[in-house]
Coordinates of N, CA and C in Angstrom, one line a residue:
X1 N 6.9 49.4 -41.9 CA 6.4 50.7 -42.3 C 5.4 51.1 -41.2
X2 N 5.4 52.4 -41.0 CA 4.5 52.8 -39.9 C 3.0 53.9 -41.0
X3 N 2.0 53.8 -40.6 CA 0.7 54.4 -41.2 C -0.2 55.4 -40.2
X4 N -0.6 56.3 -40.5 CA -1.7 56.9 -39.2 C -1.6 57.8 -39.0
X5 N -2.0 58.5 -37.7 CA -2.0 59.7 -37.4 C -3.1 60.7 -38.1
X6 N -3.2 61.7 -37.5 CA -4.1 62.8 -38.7 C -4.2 63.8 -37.8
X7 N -4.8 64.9 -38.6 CA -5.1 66.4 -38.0 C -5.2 66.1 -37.0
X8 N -5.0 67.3 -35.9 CA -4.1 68.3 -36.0 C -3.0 68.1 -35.6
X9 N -2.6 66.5 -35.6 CA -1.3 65.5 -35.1 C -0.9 65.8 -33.5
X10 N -2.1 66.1 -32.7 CA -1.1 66.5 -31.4 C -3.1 65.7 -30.4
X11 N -2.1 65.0 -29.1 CA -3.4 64.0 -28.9 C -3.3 62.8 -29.0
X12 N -4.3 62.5 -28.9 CA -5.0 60.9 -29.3 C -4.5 60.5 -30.7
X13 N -3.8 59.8 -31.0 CA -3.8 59.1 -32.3 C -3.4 57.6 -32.3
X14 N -3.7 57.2 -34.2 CA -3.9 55.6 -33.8 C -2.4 55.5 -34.8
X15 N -1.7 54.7 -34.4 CA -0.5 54.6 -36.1 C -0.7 52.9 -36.0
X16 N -0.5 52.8 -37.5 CA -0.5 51.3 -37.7 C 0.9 50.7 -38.1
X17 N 1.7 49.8 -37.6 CA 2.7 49.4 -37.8 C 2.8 48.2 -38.9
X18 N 3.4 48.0 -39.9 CA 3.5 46.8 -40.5 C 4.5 46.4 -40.5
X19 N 4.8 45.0 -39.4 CA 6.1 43.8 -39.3 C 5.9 43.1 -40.2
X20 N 7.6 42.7 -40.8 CA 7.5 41.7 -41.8 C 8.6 40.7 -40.4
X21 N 8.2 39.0 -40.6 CA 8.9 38.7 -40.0 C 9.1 37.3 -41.4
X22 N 9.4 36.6 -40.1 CA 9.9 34.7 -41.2 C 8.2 34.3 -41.1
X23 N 7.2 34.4 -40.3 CA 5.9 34.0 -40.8 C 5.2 34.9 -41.8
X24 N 5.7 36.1 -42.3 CA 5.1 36.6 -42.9 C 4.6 38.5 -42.3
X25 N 3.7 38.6 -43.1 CA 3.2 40.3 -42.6 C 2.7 40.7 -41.5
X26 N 2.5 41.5 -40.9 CA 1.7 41.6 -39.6 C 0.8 43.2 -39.2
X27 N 0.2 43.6 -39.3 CA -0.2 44.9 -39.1 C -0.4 45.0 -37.7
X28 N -0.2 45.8 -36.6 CA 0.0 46.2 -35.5 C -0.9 47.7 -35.2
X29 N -1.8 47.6 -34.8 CA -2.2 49.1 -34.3 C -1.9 49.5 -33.0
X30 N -1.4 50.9 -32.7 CA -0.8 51.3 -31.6 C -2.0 52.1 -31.0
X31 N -2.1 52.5 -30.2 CA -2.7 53.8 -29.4 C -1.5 54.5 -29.0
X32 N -1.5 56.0 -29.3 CA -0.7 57.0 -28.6 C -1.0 58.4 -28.7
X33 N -0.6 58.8 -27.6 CA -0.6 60.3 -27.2 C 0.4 61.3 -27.7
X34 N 0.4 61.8 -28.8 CA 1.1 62.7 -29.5 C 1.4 64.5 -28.7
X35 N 2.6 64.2 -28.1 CA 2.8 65.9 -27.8 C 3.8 66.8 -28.9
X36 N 3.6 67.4 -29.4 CA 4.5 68.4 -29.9 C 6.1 68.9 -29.0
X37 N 6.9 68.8 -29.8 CA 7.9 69.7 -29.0 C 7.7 71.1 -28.5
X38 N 8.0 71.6 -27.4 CA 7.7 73.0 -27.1 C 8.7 73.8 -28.1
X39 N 8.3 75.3 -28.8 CA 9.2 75.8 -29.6 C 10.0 77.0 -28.6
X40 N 11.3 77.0 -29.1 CA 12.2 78.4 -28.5 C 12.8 78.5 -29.1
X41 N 13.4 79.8 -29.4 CA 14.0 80.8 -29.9 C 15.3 80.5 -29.8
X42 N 16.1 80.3 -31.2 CA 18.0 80.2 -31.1 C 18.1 81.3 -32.4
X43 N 19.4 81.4 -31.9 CA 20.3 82.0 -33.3 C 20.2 81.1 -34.6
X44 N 19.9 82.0 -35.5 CA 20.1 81.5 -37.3 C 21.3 81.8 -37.3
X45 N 22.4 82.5 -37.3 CA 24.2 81.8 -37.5 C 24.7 82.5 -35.9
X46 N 26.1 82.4 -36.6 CA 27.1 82.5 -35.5 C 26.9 83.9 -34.8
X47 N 26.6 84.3 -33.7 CA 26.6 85.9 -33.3 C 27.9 85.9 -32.2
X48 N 28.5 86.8 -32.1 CA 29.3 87.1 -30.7 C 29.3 87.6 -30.1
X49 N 29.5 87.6 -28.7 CA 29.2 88.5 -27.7 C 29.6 89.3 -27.8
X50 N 28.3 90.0 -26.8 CA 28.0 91.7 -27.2 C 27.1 92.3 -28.8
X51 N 26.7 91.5 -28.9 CA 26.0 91.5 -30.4 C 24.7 91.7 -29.8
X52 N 23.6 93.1 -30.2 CA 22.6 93.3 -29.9 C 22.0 92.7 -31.2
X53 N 20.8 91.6 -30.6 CA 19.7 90.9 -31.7 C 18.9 91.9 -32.2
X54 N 19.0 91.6 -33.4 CA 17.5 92.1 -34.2 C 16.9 90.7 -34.7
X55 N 15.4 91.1 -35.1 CA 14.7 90.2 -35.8 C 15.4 89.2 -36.6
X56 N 16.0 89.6 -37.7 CA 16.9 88.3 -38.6 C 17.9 87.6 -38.4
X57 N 18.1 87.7 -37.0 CA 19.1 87.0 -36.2 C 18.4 85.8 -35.6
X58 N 17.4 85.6 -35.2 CA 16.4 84.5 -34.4 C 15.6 84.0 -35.5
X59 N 15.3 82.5 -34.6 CA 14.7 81.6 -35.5 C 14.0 80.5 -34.6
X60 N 12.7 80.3 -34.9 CA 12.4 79.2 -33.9 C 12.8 77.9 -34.2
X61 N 12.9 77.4 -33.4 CA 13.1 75.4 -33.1 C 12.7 74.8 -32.3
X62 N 12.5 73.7 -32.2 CA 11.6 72.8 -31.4 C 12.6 72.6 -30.2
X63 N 12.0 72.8 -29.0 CA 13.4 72.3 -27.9 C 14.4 71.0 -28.4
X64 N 15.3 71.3 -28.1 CA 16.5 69.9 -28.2 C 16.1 69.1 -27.0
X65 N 16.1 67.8 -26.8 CA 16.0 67.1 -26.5 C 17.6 66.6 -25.7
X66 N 17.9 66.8 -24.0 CA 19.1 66.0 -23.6 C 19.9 67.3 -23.2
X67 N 19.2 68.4 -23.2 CA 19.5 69.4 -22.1 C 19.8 69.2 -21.1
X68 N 20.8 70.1 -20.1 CA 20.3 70.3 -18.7 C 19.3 71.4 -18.1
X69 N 18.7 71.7 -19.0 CA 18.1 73.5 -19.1 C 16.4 72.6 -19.8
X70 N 15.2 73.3 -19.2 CA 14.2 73.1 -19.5 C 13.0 74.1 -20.7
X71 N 12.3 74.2 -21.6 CA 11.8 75.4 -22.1 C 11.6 76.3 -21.1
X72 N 11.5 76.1 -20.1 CA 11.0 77.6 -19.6 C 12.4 78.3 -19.0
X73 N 13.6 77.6 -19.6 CA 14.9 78.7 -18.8 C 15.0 79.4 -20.3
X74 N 14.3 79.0 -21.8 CA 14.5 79.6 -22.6 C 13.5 80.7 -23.1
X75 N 13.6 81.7 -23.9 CA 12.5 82.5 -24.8 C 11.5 82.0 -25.8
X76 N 10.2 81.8 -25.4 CA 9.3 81.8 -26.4 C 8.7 82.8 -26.9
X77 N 9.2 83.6 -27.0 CA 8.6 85.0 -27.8 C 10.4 85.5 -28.2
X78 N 10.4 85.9 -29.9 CA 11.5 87.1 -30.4 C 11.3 87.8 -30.0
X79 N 10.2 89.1 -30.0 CA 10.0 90.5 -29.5 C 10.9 90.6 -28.2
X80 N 10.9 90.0 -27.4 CA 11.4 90.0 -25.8 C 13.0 89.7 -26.1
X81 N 13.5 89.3 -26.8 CA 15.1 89.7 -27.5 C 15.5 90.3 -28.3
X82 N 14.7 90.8 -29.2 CA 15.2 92.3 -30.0 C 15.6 93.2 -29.0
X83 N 17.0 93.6 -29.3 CA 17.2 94.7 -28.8 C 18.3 94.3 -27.8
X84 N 18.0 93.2 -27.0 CA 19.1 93.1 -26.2 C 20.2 92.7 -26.8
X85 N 21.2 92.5 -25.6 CA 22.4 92.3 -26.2 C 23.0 91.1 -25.1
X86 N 23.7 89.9 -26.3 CA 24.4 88.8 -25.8 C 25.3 88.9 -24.5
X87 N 25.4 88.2 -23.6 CA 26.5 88.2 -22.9 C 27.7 86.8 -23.0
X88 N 27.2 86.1 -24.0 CA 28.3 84.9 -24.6 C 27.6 85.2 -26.1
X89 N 28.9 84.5 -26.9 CA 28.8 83.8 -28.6 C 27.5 82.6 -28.7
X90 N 27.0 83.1 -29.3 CA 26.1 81.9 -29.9 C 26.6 81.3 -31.3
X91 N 26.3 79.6 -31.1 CA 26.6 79.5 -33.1 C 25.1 79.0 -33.8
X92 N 25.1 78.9 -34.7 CA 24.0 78.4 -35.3 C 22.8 77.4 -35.0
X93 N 21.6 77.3 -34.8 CA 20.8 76.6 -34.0 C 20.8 76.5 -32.8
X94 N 21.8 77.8 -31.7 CA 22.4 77.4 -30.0 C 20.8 78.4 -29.8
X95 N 20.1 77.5 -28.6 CA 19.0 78.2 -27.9 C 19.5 79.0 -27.4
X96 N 18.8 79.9 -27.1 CA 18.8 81.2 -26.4 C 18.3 81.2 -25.0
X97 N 19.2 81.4 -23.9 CA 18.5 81.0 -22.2 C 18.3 82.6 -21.7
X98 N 17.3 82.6 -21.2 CA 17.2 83.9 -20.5 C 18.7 84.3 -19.7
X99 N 19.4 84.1 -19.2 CA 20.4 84.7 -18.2 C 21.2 84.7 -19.5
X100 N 21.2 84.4 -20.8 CA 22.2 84.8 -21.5 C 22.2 86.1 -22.3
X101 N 21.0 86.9 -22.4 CA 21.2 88.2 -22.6 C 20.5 89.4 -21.7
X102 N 20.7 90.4 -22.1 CA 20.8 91.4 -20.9 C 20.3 92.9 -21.7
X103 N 20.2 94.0 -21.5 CA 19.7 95.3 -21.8 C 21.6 95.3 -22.7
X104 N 21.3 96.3 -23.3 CA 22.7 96.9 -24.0 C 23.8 97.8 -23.2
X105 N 25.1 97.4 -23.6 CA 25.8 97.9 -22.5 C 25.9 99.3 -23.3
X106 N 26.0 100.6 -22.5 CA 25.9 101.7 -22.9 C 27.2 102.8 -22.4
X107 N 27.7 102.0 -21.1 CA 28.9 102.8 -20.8 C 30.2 101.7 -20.8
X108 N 31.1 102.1 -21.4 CA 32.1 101.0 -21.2 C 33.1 101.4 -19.9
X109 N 34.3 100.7 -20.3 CA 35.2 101.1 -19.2 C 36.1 101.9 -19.9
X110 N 36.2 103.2 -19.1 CA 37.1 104.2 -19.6 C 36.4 105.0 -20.4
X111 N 35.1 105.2 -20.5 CA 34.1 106.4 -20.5 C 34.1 107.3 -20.0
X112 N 34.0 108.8 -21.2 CA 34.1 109.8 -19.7 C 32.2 110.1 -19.7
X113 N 32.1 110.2 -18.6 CA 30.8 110.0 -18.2 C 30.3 111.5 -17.3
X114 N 29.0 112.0 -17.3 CA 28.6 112.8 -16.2 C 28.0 112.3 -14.9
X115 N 28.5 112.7 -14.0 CA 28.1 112.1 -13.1 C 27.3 113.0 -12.3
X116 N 26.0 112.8 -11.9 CA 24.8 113.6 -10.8 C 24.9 112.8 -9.7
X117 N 25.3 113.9 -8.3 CA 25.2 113.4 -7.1 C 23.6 113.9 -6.5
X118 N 22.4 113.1 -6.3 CA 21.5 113.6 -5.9 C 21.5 113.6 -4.0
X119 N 21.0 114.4 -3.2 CA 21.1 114.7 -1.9 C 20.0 115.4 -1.3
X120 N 18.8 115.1 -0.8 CA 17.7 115.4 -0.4 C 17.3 116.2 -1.8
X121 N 17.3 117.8 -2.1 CA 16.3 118.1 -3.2 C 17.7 118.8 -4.1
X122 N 18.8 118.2 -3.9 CA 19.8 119.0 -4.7 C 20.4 118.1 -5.3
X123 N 20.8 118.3 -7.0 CA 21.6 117.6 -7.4 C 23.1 118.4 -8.1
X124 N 24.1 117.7 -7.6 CA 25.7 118.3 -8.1 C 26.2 117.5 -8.9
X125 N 26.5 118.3 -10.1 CA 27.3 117.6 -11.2 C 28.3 117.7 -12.1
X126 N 28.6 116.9 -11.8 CA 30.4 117.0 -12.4 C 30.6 115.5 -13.3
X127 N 32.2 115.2 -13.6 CA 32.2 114.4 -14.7 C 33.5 113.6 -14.0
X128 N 33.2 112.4 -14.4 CA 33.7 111.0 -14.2 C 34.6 110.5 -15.5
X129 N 35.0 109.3 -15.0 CA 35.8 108.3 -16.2 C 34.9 106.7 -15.5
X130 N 34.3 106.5 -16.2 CA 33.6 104.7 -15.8 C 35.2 103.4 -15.3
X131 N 35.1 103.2 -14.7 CA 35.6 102.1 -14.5 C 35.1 100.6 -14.5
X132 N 34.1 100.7 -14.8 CA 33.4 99.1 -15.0 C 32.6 99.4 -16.5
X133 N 32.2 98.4 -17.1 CA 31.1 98.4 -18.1 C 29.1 98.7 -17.5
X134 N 28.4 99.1 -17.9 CA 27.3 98.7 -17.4 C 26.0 99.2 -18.6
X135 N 24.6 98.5 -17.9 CA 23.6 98.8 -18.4 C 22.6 100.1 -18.0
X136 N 21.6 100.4 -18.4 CA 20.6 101.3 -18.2 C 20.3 100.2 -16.6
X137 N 20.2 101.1 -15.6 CA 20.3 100.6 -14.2 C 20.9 99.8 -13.6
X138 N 22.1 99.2 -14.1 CA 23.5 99.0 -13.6 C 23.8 99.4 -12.9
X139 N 24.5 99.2 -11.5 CA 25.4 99.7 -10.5 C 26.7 99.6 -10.9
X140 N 27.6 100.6 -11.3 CA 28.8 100.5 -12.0 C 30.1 101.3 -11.1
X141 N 31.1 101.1 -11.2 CA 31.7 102.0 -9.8 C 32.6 103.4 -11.2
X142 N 32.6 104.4 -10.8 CA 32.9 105.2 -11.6 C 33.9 106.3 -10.6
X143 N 35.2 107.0 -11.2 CA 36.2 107.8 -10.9 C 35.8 109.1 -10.9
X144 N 35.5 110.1 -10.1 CA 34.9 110.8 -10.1 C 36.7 112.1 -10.1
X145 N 36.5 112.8 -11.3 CA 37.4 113.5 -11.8 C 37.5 115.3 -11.1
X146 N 38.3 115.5 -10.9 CA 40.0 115.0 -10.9 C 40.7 114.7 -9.6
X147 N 39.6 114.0 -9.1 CA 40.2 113.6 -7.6 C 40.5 112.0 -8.0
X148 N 40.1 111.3 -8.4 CA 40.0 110.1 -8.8 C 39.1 108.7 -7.6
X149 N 38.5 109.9 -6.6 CA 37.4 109.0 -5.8 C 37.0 108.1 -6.7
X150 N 36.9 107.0 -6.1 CA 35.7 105.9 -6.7 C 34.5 106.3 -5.6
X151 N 33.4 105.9 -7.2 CA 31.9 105.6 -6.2 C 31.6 104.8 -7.2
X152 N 30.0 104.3 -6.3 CA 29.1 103.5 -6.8 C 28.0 104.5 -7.4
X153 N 28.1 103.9 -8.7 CA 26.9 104.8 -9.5 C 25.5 103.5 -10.3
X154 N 24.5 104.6 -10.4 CA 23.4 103.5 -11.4 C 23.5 104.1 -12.9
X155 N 23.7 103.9 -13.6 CA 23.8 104.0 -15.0 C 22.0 104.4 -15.1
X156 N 21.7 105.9 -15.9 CA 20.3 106.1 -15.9 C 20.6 106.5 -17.5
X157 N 21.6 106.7 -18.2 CA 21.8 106.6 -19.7 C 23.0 107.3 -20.4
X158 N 23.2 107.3 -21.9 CA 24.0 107.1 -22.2 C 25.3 108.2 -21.7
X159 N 26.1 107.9 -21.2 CA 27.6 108.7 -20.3 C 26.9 109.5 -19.7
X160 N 25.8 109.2 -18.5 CA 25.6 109.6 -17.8 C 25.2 108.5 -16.4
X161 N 25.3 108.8 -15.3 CA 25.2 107.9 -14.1 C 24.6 109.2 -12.9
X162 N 23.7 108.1 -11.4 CA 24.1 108.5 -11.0 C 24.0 108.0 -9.5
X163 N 24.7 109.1 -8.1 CA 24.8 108.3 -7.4 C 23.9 109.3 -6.3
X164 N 23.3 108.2 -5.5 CA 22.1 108.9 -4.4 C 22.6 108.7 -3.2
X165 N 22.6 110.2 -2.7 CA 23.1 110.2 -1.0 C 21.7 110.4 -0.2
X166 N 21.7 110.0 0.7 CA 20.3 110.5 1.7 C 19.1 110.7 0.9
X167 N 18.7 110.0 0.0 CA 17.3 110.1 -0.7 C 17.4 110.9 -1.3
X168 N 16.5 111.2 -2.2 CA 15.9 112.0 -3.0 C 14.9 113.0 -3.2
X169 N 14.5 114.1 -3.6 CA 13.6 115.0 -3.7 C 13.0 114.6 -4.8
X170 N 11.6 114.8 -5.8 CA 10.7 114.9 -6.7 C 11.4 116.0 -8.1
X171 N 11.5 117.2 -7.5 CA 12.2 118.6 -8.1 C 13.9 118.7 -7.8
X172 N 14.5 118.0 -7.9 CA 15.9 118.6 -7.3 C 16.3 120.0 -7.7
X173 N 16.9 120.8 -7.3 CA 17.5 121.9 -7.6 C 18.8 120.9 -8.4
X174 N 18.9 121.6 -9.7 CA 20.9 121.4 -10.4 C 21.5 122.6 -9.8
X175 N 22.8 121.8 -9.7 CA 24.0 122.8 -9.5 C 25.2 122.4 -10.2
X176 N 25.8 122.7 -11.7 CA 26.7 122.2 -12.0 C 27.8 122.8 -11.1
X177 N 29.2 121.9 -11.7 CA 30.5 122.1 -10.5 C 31.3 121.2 -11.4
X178 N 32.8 121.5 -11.4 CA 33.9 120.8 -12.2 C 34.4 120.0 -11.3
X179 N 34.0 119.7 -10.2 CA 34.5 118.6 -9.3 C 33.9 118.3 -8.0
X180 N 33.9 117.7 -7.0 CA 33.4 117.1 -6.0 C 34.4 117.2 -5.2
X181 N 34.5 118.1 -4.1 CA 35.5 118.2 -2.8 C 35.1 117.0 -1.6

């Protein structure tokens, strides 16, 4: 049997051991340094990717022990994963690693999207189809309609993107236009 320990169990503590052998009983006191597991944040059930977390989706646990991954590649705070969105399946009790989720994807592929060309203090805008998926400041490459150019766009929100030539002005002038010559 083992005996000991006490408040606030993390530290210095004493535990007493009792061996039974062939001579009989034995009490053993140990000295030991008690650390707590560090706690992080996993899924309470199965989620699948692309599943934006809310609160009742997370749950704390004590790190697993026999990782290749350390507490600090994981989340100690929920707040800082609400809201985002998985980029693999989790199942039940799977820790949560930072590089596994991301901002929400907001444009998919095959979006029709508007697209703003900004160019010193002018911006031209016309409308695209997404060809990649992306996030709020994503670099996503998008078909710029009805020519079918590809560019490189930043995703600034929802079906909208956009792409910067030669900097930027503070005030741009808009100029709508149904295409880009």
């Amino acid at each position: 049997g083992v005996a000991g320990g006490q408040p606030p169990w993390e530290g210095k503590q004493e535990f007493t051991f009792l061996l039974k052998g062939s001579s009989g009983e034995m009490s053993v006191i140990i000295p030991a340094i008690v650390k707590l597991p560090e706690m992080v944040v996993a899924a309470n059930r199965p989620l699948a990717k692309g599943y934006v977390l809310r609160e009742d989706d997370l749950v704390w646990i004590p790190m697993p022990r026999g990782l290749n991954y350390g507490p600090e590649d994981c989340f100690a705070q929920t707040e800082l994963l609400v809201g985002q969105q998985l980029r693999r399946a989790m199942s039940t009790q799977q820790v949560i690693r930072l590089n596994e989720v991301g901002p929400p994807t907001i444009i998919h592929v095959g979006d029709l999207v508007g697209i703003g060309v900004v160019s010193g203090g002018v911006t031209v805008e016309t409308n695209g189809r997404a060809i990649e998926s992306g996030a709020i400041d994503d670099l996503i490459q998008v078909e710029v309609q009805p020519h079918r150019k590809r560019v490189l766009a930043r995703v600034t929100g929802d079906r909208t993107v956009e792409v910067i030539s030669n900097g930027t002005a503070h005030s741009p002038q808009t100029i709508r236009t149904s295409g880009i010559g």
